[in-house]
Short mmCIF file of C-alpha atoms in Angstrom, two decimals:
data_model
loop_
_atom_site.label_atom_id
_atom_site.label_comp_id
_atom_site.label_asym_id
_atom_site.label_seq_id
_atom_site.Cartn_x
_atom_site.Cartn_y
_atom_site.Cartn_z
CA ALA A 1 15.10 3.98 -9.67
CA GLN A 2 12.68 4.85 -7.21
CA LYS A 3 12.98 3.98 -3.37
CA VAL A 4 11.24 5.09 0.01
CA THR A 5 13.04 5.37 2.85
CA GLN A 6 11.68 5.08 6.23
CA ALA A 7 14.39 5.39 8.76
CA GLN A 8 12.64 4.84 11.96
CA THR A 9 11.49 1.13 12.62
CA GLU A 10 9.70 2.12 15.61
CA ILE A 11 8.53 4.99 17.80
CA SER A 12 7.01 4.95 21.43
CA VAL A 13 5.39 8.12 22.87
CA VAL A 14 2.92 8.42 25.66
CA GLU A 15 -0.38 9.93 24.84
CA LYS A 16 -0.63 13.45 23.97
CA GLU A 17 3.11 13.51 23.02
CA ASP A 18 3.47 15.26 19.30
CA VAL A 19 5.36 12.57 16.63
CA THR A 20 6.66 12.76 13.46
CA LEU A 21 7.17 10.11 10.93
CA ASP A 22 9.93 10.38 8.54
CA CYS A 23 9.79 9.70 4.96
CA VAL A 24 12.62 10.25 2.36
CA TYR A 25 12.07 9.27 -1.58
CA GLU A 26 14.05 9.03 -4.19
CA THR A 27 12.82 9.62 -7.87
CA ARG A 28 14.11 11.21 -11.04
CA ASP A 29 10.78 12.07 -12.40
CA THR A 30 9.33 14.94 -12.43
CA THR A 31 6.07 13.68 -11.89
CA TYR A 32 5.27 11.60 -8.99
CA TYR A 33 2.69 11.23 -6.07
CA LEU A 34 3.44 10.62 -2.20
CA PHE A 35 0.74 8.66 -0.33
CA TRP A 36 0.74 7.75 3.40
CA TYR A 37 -1.12 4.86 4.71
CA LYS A 38 -2.22 3.39 8.27
CA GLN A 39 -2.04 -0.12 8.95
CA PRO A 40 -3.93 -1.26 12.43
CA PRO A 41 -3.27 -4.69 13.57
CA SER A 42 -6.38 -5.97 11.52
CA GLY A 43 -4.04 -5.74 8.59
CA GLU A 44 -6.06 -3.25 5.99
CA LEU A 45 -4.14 -0.45 4.67
CA VAL A 46 -6.04 2.84 5.16
CA PHE A 47 -5.10 5.64 3.08
CA LEU A 48 -4.69 9.08 4.38
CA ILE A 49 -3.24 11.08 2.09
CA ARG A 50 -2.10 12.00 -1.64
CA ARG A 51 0.55 14.49 -2.87
CA ASN A 52 1.23 15.54 -6.22
CA SER A 53 4.88 16.27 -7.05
CA PHE A 54 3.94 20.14 -8.13
CA ASP A 55 1.83 20.79 -4.86
CA GLU A 56 4.37 21.33 -1.95
CA GLN A 57 1.52 23.12 -0.13
CA ASN A 58 1.54 21.53 3.64
CA GLU A 59 -1.75 20.20 4.79
CA ILE A 60 -3.38 19.95 7.88
CA SER A 61 -6.20 17.38 8.55
CA GLY A 62 -7.23 17.32 12.47
CA ARG A 63 -4.35 16.44 14.42
CA TYR A 64 -2.73 14.94 11.33
CA SER A 65 -0.16 17.26 9.58
CA TRP A 66 2.43 16.95 6.44
CA ASN A 67 5.47 18.46 5.20
CA PHE A 68 6.28 17.97 1.55
CA GLN A 69 9.83 19.61 0.59
CA LYS A 70 11.09 18.50 -2.71
CA SER A 71 14.68 20.35 -1.84
CA THR A 72 15.31 17.37 0.53
CA SER A 73 13.02 14.95 -0.87
CA SER A 74 11.19 14.19 2.08
CA PHE A 75 7.08 13.85 3.23
CA ASN A 76 7.32 13.66 6.71
CA PHE A 77 4.29 13.21 8.84
CA THR A 78 3.27 14.47 12.00
CA ILE A 79 0.51 13.85 14.67
CA THR A 80 -0.16 16.15 17.21
CA ALA A 81 -1.57 15.03 20.69
CA SER A 82 -1.30 11.24 19.87
CA GLN A 83 -3.64 9.07 20.73
CA VAL A 84 -3.73 5.43 21.89
CA VAL A 85 -5.89 4.71 18.49
CA ASP A 86 -3.01 6.00 16.65
CA SER A 87 -1.21 2.75 17.59
CA ALA A 88 -0.25 1.31 14.02
CA VAL A 89 2.19 0.60 11.18
CA TYR A 90 2.57 3.63 9.31
CA PHE A 91 3.69 3.59 5.45
CA CYS A 92 4.67 6.12 2.95
CA ALA A 93 4.52 5.44 -0.47
CA LEU A 94 5.60 7.00 -3.62
CA ARG A 95 3.87 6.66 -7.30
CA ARG A 96 5.64 7.32 -10.62
CA GLY A 97 3.32 9.59 -12.82
CA ASN A 98 3.07 7.14 -15.98
CA THR A 99 2.12 3.90 -13.69
CA ASP A 100 -0.24 2.81 -11.11
CA LYS A 101 2.61 0.65 -8.88
CA LEU A 102 2.92 1.92 -5.43
CA ILE A 103 6.39 1.69 -3.86
CA PHE A 104 6.31 1.54 -0.06
CA GLY A 105 8.78 1.81 2.33
CA THR A 106 9.53 -0.19 5.18
CA GLY A 107 7.23 1.40 7.41
CA THR A 108 7.31 2.90 10.88
CA ARG A 109 5.33 1.16 14.02
CA LEU A 110 4.24 3.49 16.36
CA GLN A 111 2.95 2.94 19.77
CA VAL A 112 1.33 5.23 21.79
CA PHE A 113 1.06 4.42 25.57
CA PRO A 114 -1.73 5.76 28.03
CA ASP B 1 -21.06 1.20 -0.12
CA ALA B 2 -18.85 -1.70 0.31
CA GLY B 3 -14.89 -1.66 0.67
CA VAL B 4 -12.75 -3.92 -1.21
CA THR B 5 -13.61 -7.50 -0.29
CA GLN B 6 -11.11 -10.16 -0.21
CA SER B 7 -11.49 -13.84 0.15
CA PRO B 8 -10.28 -15.54 2.06
CA THR B 9 -9.18 -14.29 5.11
CA HIS B 10 -6.99 -16.96 6.23
CA LEU B 11 -5.44 -19.79 4.32
CA ILE B 12 -2.79 -22.78 5.22
CA LYS B 13 -1.58 -24.49 2.38
CA THR B 14 1.14 -27.22 1.83
CA ARG B 15 4.56 -26.70 -0.17
CA GLY B 16 4.14 -27.47 -3.92
CA GLN B 17 0.08 -26.74 -3.79
CA HIS B 18 -1.65 -24.09 -5.35
CA VAL B 19 -4.08 -21.34 -4.07
CA THR B 20 -6.13 -18.63 -5.83
CA LEU B 21 -7.03 -15.38 -3.67
CA ARG B 22 -10.01 -13.12 -4.94
CA CYS B 23 -10.95 -9.57 -4.69
CA SER B 24 -13.99 -7.43 -5.32
CA PRO B 25 -13.05 -3.68 -5.95
CA ILE B 26 -15.47 -0.88 -5.08
CA SER B 27 -18.24 -0.51 -7.48
CA GLY B 28 -17.36 1.67 -9.95
CA HIS B 29 -13.56 1.19 -9.69
CA LYS B 30 -11.91 -0.66 -12.90
CA SER B 31 -8.42 -0.82 -11.51
CA VAL B 32 -7.39 -3.78 -9.30
CA SER B 33 -3.99 -4.27 -8.01
CA TRP B 34 -2.14 -6.89 -6.03
CA TYR B 35 0.50 -6.94 -3.25
CA GLN B 36 2.49 -9.08 -1.23
CA GLN B 37 3.77 -7.89 2.11
CA VAL B 38 5.74 -10.05 4.11
CA LEU B 39 6.02 -9.64 7.96
CA GLY B 40 7.85 -6.80 9.00
CA GLN B 41 8.19 -5.15 5.54
CA GLY B 42 6.12 -3.12 3.29
CA PRO B 43 3.87 -4.03 0.78
CA GLN B 44 5.38 -5.37 -2.82
CA PHE B 45 3.74 -4.62 -6.17
CA ILE B 46 2.73 -7.90 -7.74
CA PHE B 47 0.21 -7.16 -10.50
CA GLN B 48 -2.31 -4.41 -11.90
CA TYR B 49 -4.98 -4.53 -13.84
CA TYR B 50 -7.16 -2.25 -15.71
CA GLU B 51 -10.29 -2.92 -17.80
CA LYS B 52 -9.18 -6.51 -17.63
CA GLU B 53 -5.92 -5.93 -19.35
CA GLU B 54 -2.68 -6.36 -17.47
CA ARG B 55 -1.18 -2.72 -16.78
CA GLY B 56 1.97 -3.79 -14.80
CA ARG B 57 3.88 -6.52 -13.03
CA GLY B 58 6.37 -6.60 -10.48
CA ASN B 59 9.31 -8.64 -10.12
CA PHE B 60 7.98 -12.31 -9.30
CA PRO B 61 8.21 -15.46 -10.82
CA ASP B 62 5.74 -16.72 -13.39
CA ARG B 63 4.26 -19.00 -10.73
CA PHE B 64 2.16 -16.05 -9.83
CA SER B 65 -0.59 -14.98 -12.03
CA ALA B 66 -3.74 -12.81 -12.15
CA ARG B 67 -6.55 -11.85 -13.95
CA GLN B 68 -9.50 -9.65 -13.87
CA PHE B 69 -12.89 -10.39 -14.99
CA PRO B 70 -15.73 -8.54 -16.69
CA ASN B 71 -17.29 -7.34 -13.53
CA TYR B 72 -13.78 -6.13 -12.41
CA SER B 73 -13.37 -8.41 -9.80
CA SER B 74 -10.07 -10.25 -9.87
CA GLU B 75 -8.01 -13.41 -8.84
CA LEU B 76 -4.61 -13.89 -7.94
CA ASN B 77 -3.17 -17.36 -8.67
CA VAL B 78 -0.01 -18.83 -7.33
CA ASN B 79 1.32 -22.32 -8.22
CA ALA B 80 4.03 -24.28 -6.54
CA LEU B 81 3.77 -22.89 -3.30
CA LEU B 82 7.07 -22.32 -1.83
CA LEU B 83 7.46 -21.35 2.15
CA GLY B 84 8.72 -17.54 1.33
CA ASP B 85 5.34 -17.43 -0.42
CA SER B 86 4.07 -16.77 3.17
CA ALA B 87 2.40 -13.28 3.66
CA LEU B 88 -0.39 -11.57 3.35
CA TYR B 89 -1.79 -10.63 0.39
CA LEU B 90 -3.18 -7.21 -0.44
CA CYS B 91 -5.88 -5.92 -3.23
CA ALA B 92 -6.41 -2.27 -3.82
CA SER B 93 -8.90 -0.97 -6.31
CA SER B 94 -8.88 2.75 -7.44
CA TRP B 95 -11.17 4.74 -9.95
CA GLN B 96 -8.11 5.54 -11.70
CA GLY B 97 -4.83 5.40 -10.51
CA ASN B 98 -4.55 8.82 -9.90
CA TYR B 99 -6.32 8.88 -7.01
CA GLY B 100 -6.19 6.93 -3.50
CA TYR B 101 -5.99 3.50 -3.59
CA THR B 102 -8.47 1.48 -1.28
CA PHE B 103 -7.15 -1.19 0.20
CA GLY B 104 -8.82 -4.66 1.66
CA SER B 105 -7.77 -6.65 4.60
CA GLY B 106 -5.85 -8.84 2.65
CA THR B 107 -5.65 -12.42 2.71
CA ARG B 108 -3.27 -14.22 5.03
CA LEU B 109 -1.35 -17.18 3.51
CA THR B 110 0.55 -19.54 5.35
CA VAL B 111 2.52 -22.36 3.45
CA VAL B 112 3.81 -25.07 5.59
#
């Protein structure tokens, strides 16, 4: 079975704090892809990152960083020095290698207060 | 370039009615997928079309149907609407599924 778990329903931080959003996935496939999306109040899902199962290299993009660990089936997302504009719902998603279907977690609502 | 365009943005329907939602993908994208997002939940996969052929279908009843046109735009149709169909319907396009999917802003459907 394919499944994505985002155990943190809601996180509140004060601006400039670092915050990590957890994502744990389940799959028996050897080839798969992991994604993170941001959903602001407007509703549009904004693509943040895609990682394939053969690339465990961590990635940093500005204030964003991602830690992919196959040993723990986790793909965690860290925002450094959070800003109010980071307030949104963040979704982790899984795609099997031979389909185009994205399986989403239930999302983590991040609130950054000034 | 325009992003993924969905219409209408908001819609209110009565139980039992039929609804058609529309999606225009990014120019050059041949794959279109539809997702249903109920309030407080993650999006759930409904359909995926590639080159006008259905490539995948989620666990939704036959009341849900879709099609893709020669210009790669797509329609999602829902018959005999139920209150539980109230949700944000998202369309996503991609050049090929291996890359990041670009989502539209969605159509918010309310069934009363």
